[in-house]
XYZ file of C-alpha atoms in Angstrom:
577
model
C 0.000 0.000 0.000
C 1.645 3.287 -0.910
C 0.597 6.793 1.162
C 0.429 9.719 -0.581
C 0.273 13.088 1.885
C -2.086 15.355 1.158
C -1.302 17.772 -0.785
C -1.242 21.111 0.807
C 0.679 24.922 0.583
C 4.185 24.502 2.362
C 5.250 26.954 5.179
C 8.760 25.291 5.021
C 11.214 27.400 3.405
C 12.210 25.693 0.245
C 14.868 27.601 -1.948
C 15.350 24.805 -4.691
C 19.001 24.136 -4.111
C 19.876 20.858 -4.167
C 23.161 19.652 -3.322
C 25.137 16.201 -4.821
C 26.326 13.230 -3.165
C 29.614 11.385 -4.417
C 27.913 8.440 -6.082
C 24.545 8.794 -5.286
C 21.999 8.755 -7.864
C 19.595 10.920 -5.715
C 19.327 14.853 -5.045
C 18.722 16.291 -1.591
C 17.074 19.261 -0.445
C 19.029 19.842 2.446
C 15.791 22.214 3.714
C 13.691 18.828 4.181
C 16.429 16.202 5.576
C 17.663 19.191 8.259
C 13.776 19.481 9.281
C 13.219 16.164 9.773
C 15.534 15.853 12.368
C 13.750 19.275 14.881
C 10.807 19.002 13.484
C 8.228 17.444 16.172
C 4.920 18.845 14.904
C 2.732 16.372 13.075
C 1.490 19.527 10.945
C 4.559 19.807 9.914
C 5.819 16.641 9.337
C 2.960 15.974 6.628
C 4.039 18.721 4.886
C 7.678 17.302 5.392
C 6.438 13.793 3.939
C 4.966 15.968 0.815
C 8.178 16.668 -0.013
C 9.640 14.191 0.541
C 7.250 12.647 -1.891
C 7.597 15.064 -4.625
C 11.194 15.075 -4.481
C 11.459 11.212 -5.342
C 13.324 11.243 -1.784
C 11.027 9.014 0.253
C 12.457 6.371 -1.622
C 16.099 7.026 -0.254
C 16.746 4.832 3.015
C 17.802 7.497 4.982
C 15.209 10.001 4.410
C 12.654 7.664 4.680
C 13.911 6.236 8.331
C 14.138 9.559 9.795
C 10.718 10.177 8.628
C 9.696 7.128 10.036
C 11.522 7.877 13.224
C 9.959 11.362 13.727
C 6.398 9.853 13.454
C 6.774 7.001 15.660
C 8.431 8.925 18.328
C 4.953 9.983 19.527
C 1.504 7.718 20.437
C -0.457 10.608 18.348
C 1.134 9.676 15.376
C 2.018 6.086 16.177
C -0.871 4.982 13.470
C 0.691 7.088 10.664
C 4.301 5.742 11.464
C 2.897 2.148 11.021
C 1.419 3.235 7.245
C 4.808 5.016 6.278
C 6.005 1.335 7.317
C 4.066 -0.751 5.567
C 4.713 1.564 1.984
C 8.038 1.071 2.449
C 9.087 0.236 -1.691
C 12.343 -1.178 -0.522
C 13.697 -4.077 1.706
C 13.025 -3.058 5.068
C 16.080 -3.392 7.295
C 16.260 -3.938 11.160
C 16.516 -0.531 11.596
C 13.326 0.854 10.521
C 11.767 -2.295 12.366
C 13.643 -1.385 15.383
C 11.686 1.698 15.352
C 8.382 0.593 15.397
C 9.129 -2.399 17.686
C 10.720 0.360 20.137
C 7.709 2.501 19.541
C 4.991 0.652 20.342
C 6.408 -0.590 23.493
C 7.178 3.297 24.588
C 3.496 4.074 23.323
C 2.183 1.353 25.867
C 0.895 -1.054 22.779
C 3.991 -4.350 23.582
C 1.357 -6.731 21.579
C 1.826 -4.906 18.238
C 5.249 -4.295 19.085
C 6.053 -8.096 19.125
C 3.940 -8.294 15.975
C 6.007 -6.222 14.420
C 8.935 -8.776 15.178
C 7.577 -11.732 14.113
C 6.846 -9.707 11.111
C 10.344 -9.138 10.830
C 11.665 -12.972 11.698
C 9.401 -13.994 8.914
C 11.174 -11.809 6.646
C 14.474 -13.578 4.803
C 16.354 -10.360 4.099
C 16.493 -8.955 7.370
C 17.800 -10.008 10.969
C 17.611 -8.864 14.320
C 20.703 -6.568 15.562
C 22.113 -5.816 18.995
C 19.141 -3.311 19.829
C 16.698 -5.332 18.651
C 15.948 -7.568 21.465
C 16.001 -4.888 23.615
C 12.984 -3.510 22.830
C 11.324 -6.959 22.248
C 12.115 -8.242 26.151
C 10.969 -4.763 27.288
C 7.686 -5.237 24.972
C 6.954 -8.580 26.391
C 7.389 -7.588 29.750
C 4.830 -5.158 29.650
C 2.640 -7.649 27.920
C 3.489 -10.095 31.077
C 3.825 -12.501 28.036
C 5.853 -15.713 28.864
C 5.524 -17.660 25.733
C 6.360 -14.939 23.901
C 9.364 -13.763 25.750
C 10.742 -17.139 25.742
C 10.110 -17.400 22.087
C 11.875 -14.704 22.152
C 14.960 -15.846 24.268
C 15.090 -19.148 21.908
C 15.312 -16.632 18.583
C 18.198 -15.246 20.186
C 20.198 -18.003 20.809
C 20.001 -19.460 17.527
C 20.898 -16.445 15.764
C 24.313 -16.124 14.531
C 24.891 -12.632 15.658
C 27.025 -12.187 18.328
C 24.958 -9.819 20.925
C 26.626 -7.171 23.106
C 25.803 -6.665 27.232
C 23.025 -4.507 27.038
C 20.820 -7.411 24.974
C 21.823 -9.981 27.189
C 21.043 -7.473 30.155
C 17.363 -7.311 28.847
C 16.883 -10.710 28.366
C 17.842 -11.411 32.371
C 15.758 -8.680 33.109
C 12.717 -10.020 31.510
C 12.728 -12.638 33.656
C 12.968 -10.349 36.683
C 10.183 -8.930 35.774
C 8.191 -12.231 35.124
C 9.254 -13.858 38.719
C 10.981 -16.576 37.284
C 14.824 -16.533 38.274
C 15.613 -19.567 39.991
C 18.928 -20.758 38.134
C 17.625 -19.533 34.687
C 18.639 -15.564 35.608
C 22.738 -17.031 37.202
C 22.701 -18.693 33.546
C 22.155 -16.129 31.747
C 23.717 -13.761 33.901
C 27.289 -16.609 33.218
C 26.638 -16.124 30.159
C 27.614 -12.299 29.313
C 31.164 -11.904 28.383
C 31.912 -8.688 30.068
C 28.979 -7.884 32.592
C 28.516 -4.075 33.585
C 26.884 -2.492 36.321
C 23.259 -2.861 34.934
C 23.598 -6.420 34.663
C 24.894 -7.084 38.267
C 21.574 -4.400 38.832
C 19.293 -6.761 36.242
C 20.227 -9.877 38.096
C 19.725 -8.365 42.087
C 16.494 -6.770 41.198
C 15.455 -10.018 39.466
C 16.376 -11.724 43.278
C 14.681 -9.682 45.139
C 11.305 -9.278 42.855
C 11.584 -13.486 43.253
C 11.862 -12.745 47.363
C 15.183 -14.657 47.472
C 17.170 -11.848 49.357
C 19.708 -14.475 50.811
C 20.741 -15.043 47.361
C 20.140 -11.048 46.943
C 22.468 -9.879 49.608
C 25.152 -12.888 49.011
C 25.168 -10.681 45.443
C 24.888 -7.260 46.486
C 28.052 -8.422 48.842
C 29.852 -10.018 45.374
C 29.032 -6.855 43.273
C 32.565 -5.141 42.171
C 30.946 -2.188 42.050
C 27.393 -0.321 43.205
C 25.856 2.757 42.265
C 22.438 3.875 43.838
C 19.947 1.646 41.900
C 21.772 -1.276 43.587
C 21.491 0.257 47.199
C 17.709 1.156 46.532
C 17.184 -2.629 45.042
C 18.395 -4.121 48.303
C 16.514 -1.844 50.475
C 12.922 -2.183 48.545
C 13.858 -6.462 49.141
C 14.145 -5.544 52.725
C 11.186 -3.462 52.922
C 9.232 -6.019 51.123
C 9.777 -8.356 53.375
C 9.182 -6.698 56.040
C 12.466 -6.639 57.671
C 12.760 -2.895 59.026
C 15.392 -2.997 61.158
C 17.678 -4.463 58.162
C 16.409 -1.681 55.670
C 16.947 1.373 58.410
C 20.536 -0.061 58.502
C 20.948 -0.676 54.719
C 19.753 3.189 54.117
C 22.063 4.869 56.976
C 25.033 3.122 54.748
C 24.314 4.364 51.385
C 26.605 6.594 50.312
C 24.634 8.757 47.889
C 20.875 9.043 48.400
C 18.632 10.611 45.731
C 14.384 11.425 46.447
C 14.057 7.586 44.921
C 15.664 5.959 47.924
C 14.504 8.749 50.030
C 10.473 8.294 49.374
C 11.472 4.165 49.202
C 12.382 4.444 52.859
C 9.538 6.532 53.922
C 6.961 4.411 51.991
C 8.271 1.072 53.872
C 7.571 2.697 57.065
C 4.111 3.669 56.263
C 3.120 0.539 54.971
C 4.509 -1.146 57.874
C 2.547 0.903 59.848
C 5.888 2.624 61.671
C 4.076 5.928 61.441
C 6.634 7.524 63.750
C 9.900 6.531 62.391
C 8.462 7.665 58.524
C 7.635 11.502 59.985
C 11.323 11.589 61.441
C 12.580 10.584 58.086
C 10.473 12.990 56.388
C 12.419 16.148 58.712
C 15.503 14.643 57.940
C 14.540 14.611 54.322
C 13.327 18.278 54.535
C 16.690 19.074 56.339
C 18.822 17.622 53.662
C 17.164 20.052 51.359
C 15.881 16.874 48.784
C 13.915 17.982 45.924
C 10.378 15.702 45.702
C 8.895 14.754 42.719
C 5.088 13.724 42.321
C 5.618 10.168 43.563
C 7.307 11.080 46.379
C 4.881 14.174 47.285
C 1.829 11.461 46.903
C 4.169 8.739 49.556
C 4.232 11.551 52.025
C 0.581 12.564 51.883
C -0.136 9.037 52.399
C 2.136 8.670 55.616
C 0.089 12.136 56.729
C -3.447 10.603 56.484
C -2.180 7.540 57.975
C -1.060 9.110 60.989
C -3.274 12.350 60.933
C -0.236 14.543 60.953
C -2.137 17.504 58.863
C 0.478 20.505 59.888
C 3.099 17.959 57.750
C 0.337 16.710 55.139
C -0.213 20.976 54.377
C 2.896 21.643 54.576
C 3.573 18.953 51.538
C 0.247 20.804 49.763
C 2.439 23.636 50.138
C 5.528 22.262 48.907
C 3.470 20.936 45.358
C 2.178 24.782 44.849
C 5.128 26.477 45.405
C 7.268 24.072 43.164
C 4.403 23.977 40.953
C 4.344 20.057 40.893
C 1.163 19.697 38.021
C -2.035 18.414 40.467
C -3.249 15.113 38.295
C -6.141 12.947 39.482
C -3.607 10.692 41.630
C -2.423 13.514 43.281
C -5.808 15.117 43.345
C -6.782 11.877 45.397
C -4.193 11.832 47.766
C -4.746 15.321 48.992
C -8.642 15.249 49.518
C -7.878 11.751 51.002
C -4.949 13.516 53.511
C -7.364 16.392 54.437
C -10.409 13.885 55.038
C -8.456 11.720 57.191
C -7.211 15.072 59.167
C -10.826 15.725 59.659
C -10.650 18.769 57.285
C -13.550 18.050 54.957
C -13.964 21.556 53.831
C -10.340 21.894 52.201
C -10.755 18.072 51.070
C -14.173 18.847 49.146
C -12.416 22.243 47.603
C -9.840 20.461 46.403
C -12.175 17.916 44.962
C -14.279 20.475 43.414
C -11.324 22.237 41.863
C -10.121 18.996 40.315
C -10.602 18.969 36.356
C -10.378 15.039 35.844
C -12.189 13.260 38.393
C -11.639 9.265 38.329
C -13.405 7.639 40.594
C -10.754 6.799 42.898
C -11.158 10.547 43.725
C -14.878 10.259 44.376
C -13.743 7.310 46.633
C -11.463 9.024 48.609
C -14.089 11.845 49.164
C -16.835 9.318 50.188
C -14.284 7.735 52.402
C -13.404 10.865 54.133
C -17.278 11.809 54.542
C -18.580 7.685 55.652
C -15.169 8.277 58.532
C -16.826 11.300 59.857
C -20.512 10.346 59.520
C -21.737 12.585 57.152
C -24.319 9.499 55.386
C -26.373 12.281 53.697
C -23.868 14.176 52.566
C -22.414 10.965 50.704
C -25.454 10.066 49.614
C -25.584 13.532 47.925
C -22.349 13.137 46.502
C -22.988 9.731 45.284
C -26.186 10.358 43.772
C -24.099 13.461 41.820
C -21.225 11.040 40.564
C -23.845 8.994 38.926
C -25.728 12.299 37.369
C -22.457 13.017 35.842
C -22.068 9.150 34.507
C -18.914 7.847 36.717
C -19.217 4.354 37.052
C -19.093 3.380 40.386
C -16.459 0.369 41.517
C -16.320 -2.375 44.751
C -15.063 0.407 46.298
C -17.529 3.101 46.005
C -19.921 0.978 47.250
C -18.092 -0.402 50.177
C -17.465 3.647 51.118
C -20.855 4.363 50.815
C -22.451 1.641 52.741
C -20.012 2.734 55.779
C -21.257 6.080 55.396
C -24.824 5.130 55.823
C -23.765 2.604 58.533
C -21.941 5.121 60.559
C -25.218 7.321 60.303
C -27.701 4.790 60.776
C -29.539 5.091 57.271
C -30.289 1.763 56.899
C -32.838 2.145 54.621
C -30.597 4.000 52.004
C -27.765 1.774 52.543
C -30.521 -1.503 51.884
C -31.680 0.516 48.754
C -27.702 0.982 47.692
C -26.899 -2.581 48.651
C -29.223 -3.958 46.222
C -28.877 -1.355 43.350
C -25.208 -2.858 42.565
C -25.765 -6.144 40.527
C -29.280 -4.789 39.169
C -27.891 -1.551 38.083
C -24.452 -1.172 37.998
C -23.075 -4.782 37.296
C -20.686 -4.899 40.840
C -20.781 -8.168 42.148
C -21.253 -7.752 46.164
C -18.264 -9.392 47.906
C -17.749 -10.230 51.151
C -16.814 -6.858 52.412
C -20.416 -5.359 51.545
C -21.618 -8.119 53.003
C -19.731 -6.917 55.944
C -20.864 -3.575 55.832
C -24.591 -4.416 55.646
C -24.404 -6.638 58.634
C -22.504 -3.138 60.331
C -25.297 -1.373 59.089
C -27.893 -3.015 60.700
C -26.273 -4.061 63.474
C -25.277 -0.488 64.500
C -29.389 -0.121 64.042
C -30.192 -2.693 66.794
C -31.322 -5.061 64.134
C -29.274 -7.951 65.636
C -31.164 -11.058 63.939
C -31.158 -9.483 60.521
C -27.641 -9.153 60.424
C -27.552 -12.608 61.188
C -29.953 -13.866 59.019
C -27.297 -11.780 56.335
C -24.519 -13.730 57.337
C -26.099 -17.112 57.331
C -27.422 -16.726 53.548
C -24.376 -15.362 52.474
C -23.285 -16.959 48.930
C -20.001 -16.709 49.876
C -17.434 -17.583 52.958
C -17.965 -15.658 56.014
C -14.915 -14.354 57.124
C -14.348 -13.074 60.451
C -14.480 -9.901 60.310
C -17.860 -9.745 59.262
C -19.132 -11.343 62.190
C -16.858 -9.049 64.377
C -19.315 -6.345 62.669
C -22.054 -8.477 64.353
C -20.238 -8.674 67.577
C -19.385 -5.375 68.130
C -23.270 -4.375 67.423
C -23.933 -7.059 70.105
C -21.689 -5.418 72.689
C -23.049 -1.930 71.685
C -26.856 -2.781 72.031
C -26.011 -5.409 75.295
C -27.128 -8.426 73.569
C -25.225 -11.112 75.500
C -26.315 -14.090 74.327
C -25.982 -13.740 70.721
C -22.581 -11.994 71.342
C -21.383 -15.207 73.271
C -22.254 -16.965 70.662
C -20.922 -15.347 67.931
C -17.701 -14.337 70.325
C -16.919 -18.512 70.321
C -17.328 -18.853 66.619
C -14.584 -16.584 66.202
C -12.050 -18.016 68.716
C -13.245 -21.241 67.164
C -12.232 -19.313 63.447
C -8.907 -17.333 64.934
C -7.752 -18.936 68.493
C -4.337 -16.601 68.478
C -6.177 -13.485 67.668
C -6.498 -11.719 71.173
C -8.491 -8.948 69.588
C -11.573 -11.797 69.318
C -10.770 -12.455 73.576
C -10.926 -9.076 73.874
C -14.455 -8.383 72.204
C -16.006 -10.999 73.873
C -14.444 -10.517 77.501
C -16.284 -7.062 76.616
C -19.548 -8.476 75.930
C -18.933 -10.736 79.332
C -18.426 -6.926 81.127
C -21.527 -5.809 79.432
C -23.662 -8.243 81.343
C -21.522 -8.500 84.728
C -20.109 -12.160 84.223
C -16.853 -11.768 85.597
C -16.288 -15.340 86.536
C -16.614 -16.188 82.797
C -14.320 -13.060 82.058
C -11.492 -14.927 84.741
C -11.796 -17.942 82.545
C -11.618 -16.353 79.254
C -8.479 -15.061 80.671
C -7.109 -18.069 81.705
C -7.898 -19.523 78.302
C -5.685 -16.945 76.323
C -2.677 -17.774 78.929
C -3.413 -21.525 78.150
C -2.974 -20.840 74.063
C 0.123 -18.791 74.740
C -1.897 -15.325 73.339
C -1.190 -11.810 74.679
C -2.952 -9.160 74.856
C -1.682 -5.974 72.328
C -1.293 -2.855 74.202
C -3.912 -0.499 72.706
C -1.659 2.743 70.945
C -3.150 6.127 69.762
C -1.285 9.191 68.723
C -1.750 12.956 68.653
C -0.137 15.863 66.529
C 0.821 19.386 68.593
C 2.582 22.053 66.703
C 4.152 19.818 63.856
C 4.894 16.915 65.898
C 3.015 13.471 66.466
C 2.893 11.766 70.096
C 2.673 8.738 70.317
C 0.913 6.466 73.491
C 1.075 2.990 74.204
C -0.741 1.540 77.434
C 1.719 1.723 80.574
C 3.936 3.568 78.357
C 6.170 5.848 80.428
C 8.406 6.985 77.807
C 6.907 10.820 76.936
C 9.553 12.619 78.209
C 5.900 14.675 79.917
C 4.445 11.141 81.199
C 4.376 12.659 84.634
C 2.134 15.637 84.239
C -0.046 13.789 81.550
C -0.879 11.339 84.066
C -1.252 13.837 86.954
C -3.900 15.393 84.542
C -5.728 11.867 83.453
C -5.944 11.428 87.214
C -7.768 14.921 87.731
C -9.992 14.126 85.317
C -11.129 10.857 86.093
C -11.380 12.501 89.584
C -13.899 14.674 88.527
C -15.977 12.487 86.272
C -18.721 9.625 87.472
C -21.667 7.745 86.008
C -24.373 6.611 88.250
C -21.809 7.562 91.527
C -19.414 5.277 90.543
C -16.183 6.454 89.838
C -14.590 6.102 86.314
């Protein structure tokens, strides 16, 4: 198929000259081939491809690749790369297929990126290069494709060329990316003459994505030399698995941190739930004067939220206006969730108004915010508004706002909400609505519904939705069906104390402390403990953090001296607190 341009007035400057090559048959406007290579503008580069036309120069292999090139290098134009392609009136060679292998895979399209390899191994006049497989490992690892990488791998070997590192470094870190090392990735890794720093990198990321961080940190030890993708490799292994202590020590050794490792660090900690630890990074990180890009911003809003630090969380908000970080719908969602969690629902719903793309993540996190705080009609308000203005709901949405109407006791517009999701929205309830409609109307006193929920459930009960039902129990001082339901989930979790706990509650609610002594001496029988309840506090910038019988606040003292004049002072029914 040939492609003709459309013919249309040129605003390139054209003067006529042409100049000669030494044994070439064809004239060049130097005008067109020095555009080609600034010109960026798909306007422009039609106009360019007129020329090129009328010239008799788009049959000239050079002219014609850098064409090619300069419409591939963007997903707008990705479509009218691939037609230059296929008129090609000449052999193709690998270089041209290079470019649309490497182009589609950039332009988030691997399938038709590998396509346009086989294409090419079924041709007979050309063969793959040393850049080739590059882009075809880094295609089919964003297609998650394991046939096809292997395929791939098996193409490689058998061809006669002789590849250079950087292939060989792709192929090992395709199957990184895949999970399957084992002895496959050592192989391969043997098998590179002269291995540089990105394969020692390709081979300890591939370790640690495959959780084998013995074999990780036996390499990192090996490496002859490390630059800061290797330190920030071993430390997200460490984080991964959970090993804190290892990845605190790992990060005071680095020798060169950038914001990568930085937000790495701090993002372990919050997902560890080491909420204090993460904000003392953070100052250091503000100290060493570290410049924080929009992943890094998001990490830190999320470690605010989490601990309900919002002096930190606006000074971040801050930080993205003054260094004019670009506010996307990710970022968008972060902040109205930081704010919400801060109990700020006023800046959290401005910000959500004032955001121009709204997914419905950010919906979520605005729902979220308002079912935390109680405010069921106000969800319902802004639910009913995200489906005026035709965003699909997800499992999500739903599970936010059926807490919102349980935490306000609208049961009947949580019921109605419950059973619009299959009829009208196609969302399959799972066992967390489930959950939340046996929270709903157990907060409402409507003990034996929520149990007749449970037991025609079409899926496994888990136990935290009859903790829902247990905790409505203790609430409305039902102790009968709350030692019932109590046993079935010591029966379901015996080395959860949080389940010995509930029900020792519901034993308090109705004054039977010799079954409370017993419960007791059960959990010292299974060996289970008791976790010391923890809540936490932010004054002028800085979080404080209380565990029970915890005397370390360098103020425990006159806190206590205070909790004691208080509980002084307060009584129910005579009795003292």
């Amino acid at each position: 198929m040939k492609i003709y341009a459309t013919p249309c007035p040129l605003v390139i400057p054209c003067n006529n000259t042409v100049s000669y090559k030494q044994n070439s048959p064809y004239k060049k406007p130097d005008t067109a081939i020095s555009l080609l290579q600034i010109s960026r503008n798909p306007e422009e580069l039609i106009q360019i491809h007129s020329l090129l036309i009328k010239t008799s120069l788009i049959r000239e292999k050079h002219a014609f690749g850098r064409l090619l090139l300069s419409f591939a290098s963007e997903s707008a134009t990705i479509d009218y790369a691939r037609k230059i392609f296929d008129s090609a009136e000449f052999p193709r060679n690998s270089f041209l297929y290079n470019t649309m292998i490497r182009s589609y895979s950039n332009c988030g399209d691997p399938r038709s990126a590998f396509l346009v390899y086989s294409q090419m191994v079924c041709e007979d006049s050309v063969f793959p290069d040393d850049f080739t497989f590059t882009f075809v490992f880094s295609a089919c690892s964003k297609l998650s494709s394991v046939s096809q990488g292997k395929q791939a791998h098996a193409q490689m070997i058998k061809t006669a060329f002789r590849f250079g590192t950087h292939s060989w470094n792709s192929l090992v870190d395709f199957y990184a990316k895949i999970g399957e090392m084992g002895l496959v990735g050592r192989r391969l890794f043997d098998e590179i003459e002269n291995p540089d720093i990105v394969s020692w990198n390709c081979l300890l990321d591939g370790y640690v994505k495959s959780g084998e961080l013995d074999h990780a940190r036996t390499l990192f030890d090996e490496m002859p030399s490390r630059d800061i993708v290797s330190w920030t490799t071993m430390l997200v292994g460490y984080l991964n698995a959970g090993l804190l202590s290892e990845a605190s020590h790992l990060f005071d050794e680095m020798p060169e941190r950038n914001v990568v490792s930085w937000s790495t660090m701090i993002r372990g900690y919050v997902q560890l739930g080491s909420y204090r630890e993460a904000l003392g990074l953070l100052k250091e990180m503000q100290v060493a004067g570290i410049e924080m890009d929009k992943i890094t911003v998001t990490t830190l809003l999320s470690l605010c939220a989490g601990v309900g630090a919002l002096d930190q969380g606006r000074w971040v908000h801050a930080y993205i206006d003054k260094h004019g970080i670009g506010i996307d719908a990710h970022l968008s969602t972060a902040l109205v969730d930081m704010y919400s969690k801060c109990g700020r629902l006023d800046i959290a719903l401005k910000i959500f108004r004032e955001a121009k793309d709204k997914k419905v993540f950010l919906w979520n996190a605005l729902l979220g915010g308002l079912a935390m705080h109680s405010r069921g009609k106000k969800a319902i308000e802004l639910f009913s508004e995200m489906l005026e203005g035709g965003t699909e709901p997800n499992e999500i949405t739903f599970i936010c706002i059926l807490a919102a109407c349980s935490h306000s006791g609208l049961v009947r517009d949580g019921l109605r909400i419950f059973h619009s999701m299959g009829k009208d929205h196609n969302v399959v309830p799972t066992v967390e609505h489930y959950g939340c409609v046996v929270d709903l109307l157990g907060r409402a006193g409507l003990l034996y519904y929520a149990l007749q929920i449970i037991e025609n459930m079409p899926m496994l009960v888990d136990s935290n939705v009859w903790r829902a039902l247990l905790g409505a129990c203790r609430l409305h001082g039902n102790v009968e069906l709350g030692e019932q339901v109590g046993r079935i989930l010591i029966e379901m979790e015996p080395l959860n104390d949080g389940n010995y706990v509930l029900l020792s509650n519901i034993y308090a609610t109705g004054n039977r402390w010799e079954d409370i002594k017993k419960l007791r001496r059960e959990m010292k029988a299974r060996g289970v403990r008791k976790t010391p309840g923890c809540s936490s506090i932010e004054l002028n910038g800085v979080v404080h953090e209380f565990v029970v019988e915890d005397h370390s606040h360098p103020k425990s003292p006159e806190i206590y001296e205070l909790l004691n004049e208080m509980a002084n002072h307060l009584s129910w029914d005579g009795n003292e607190l």
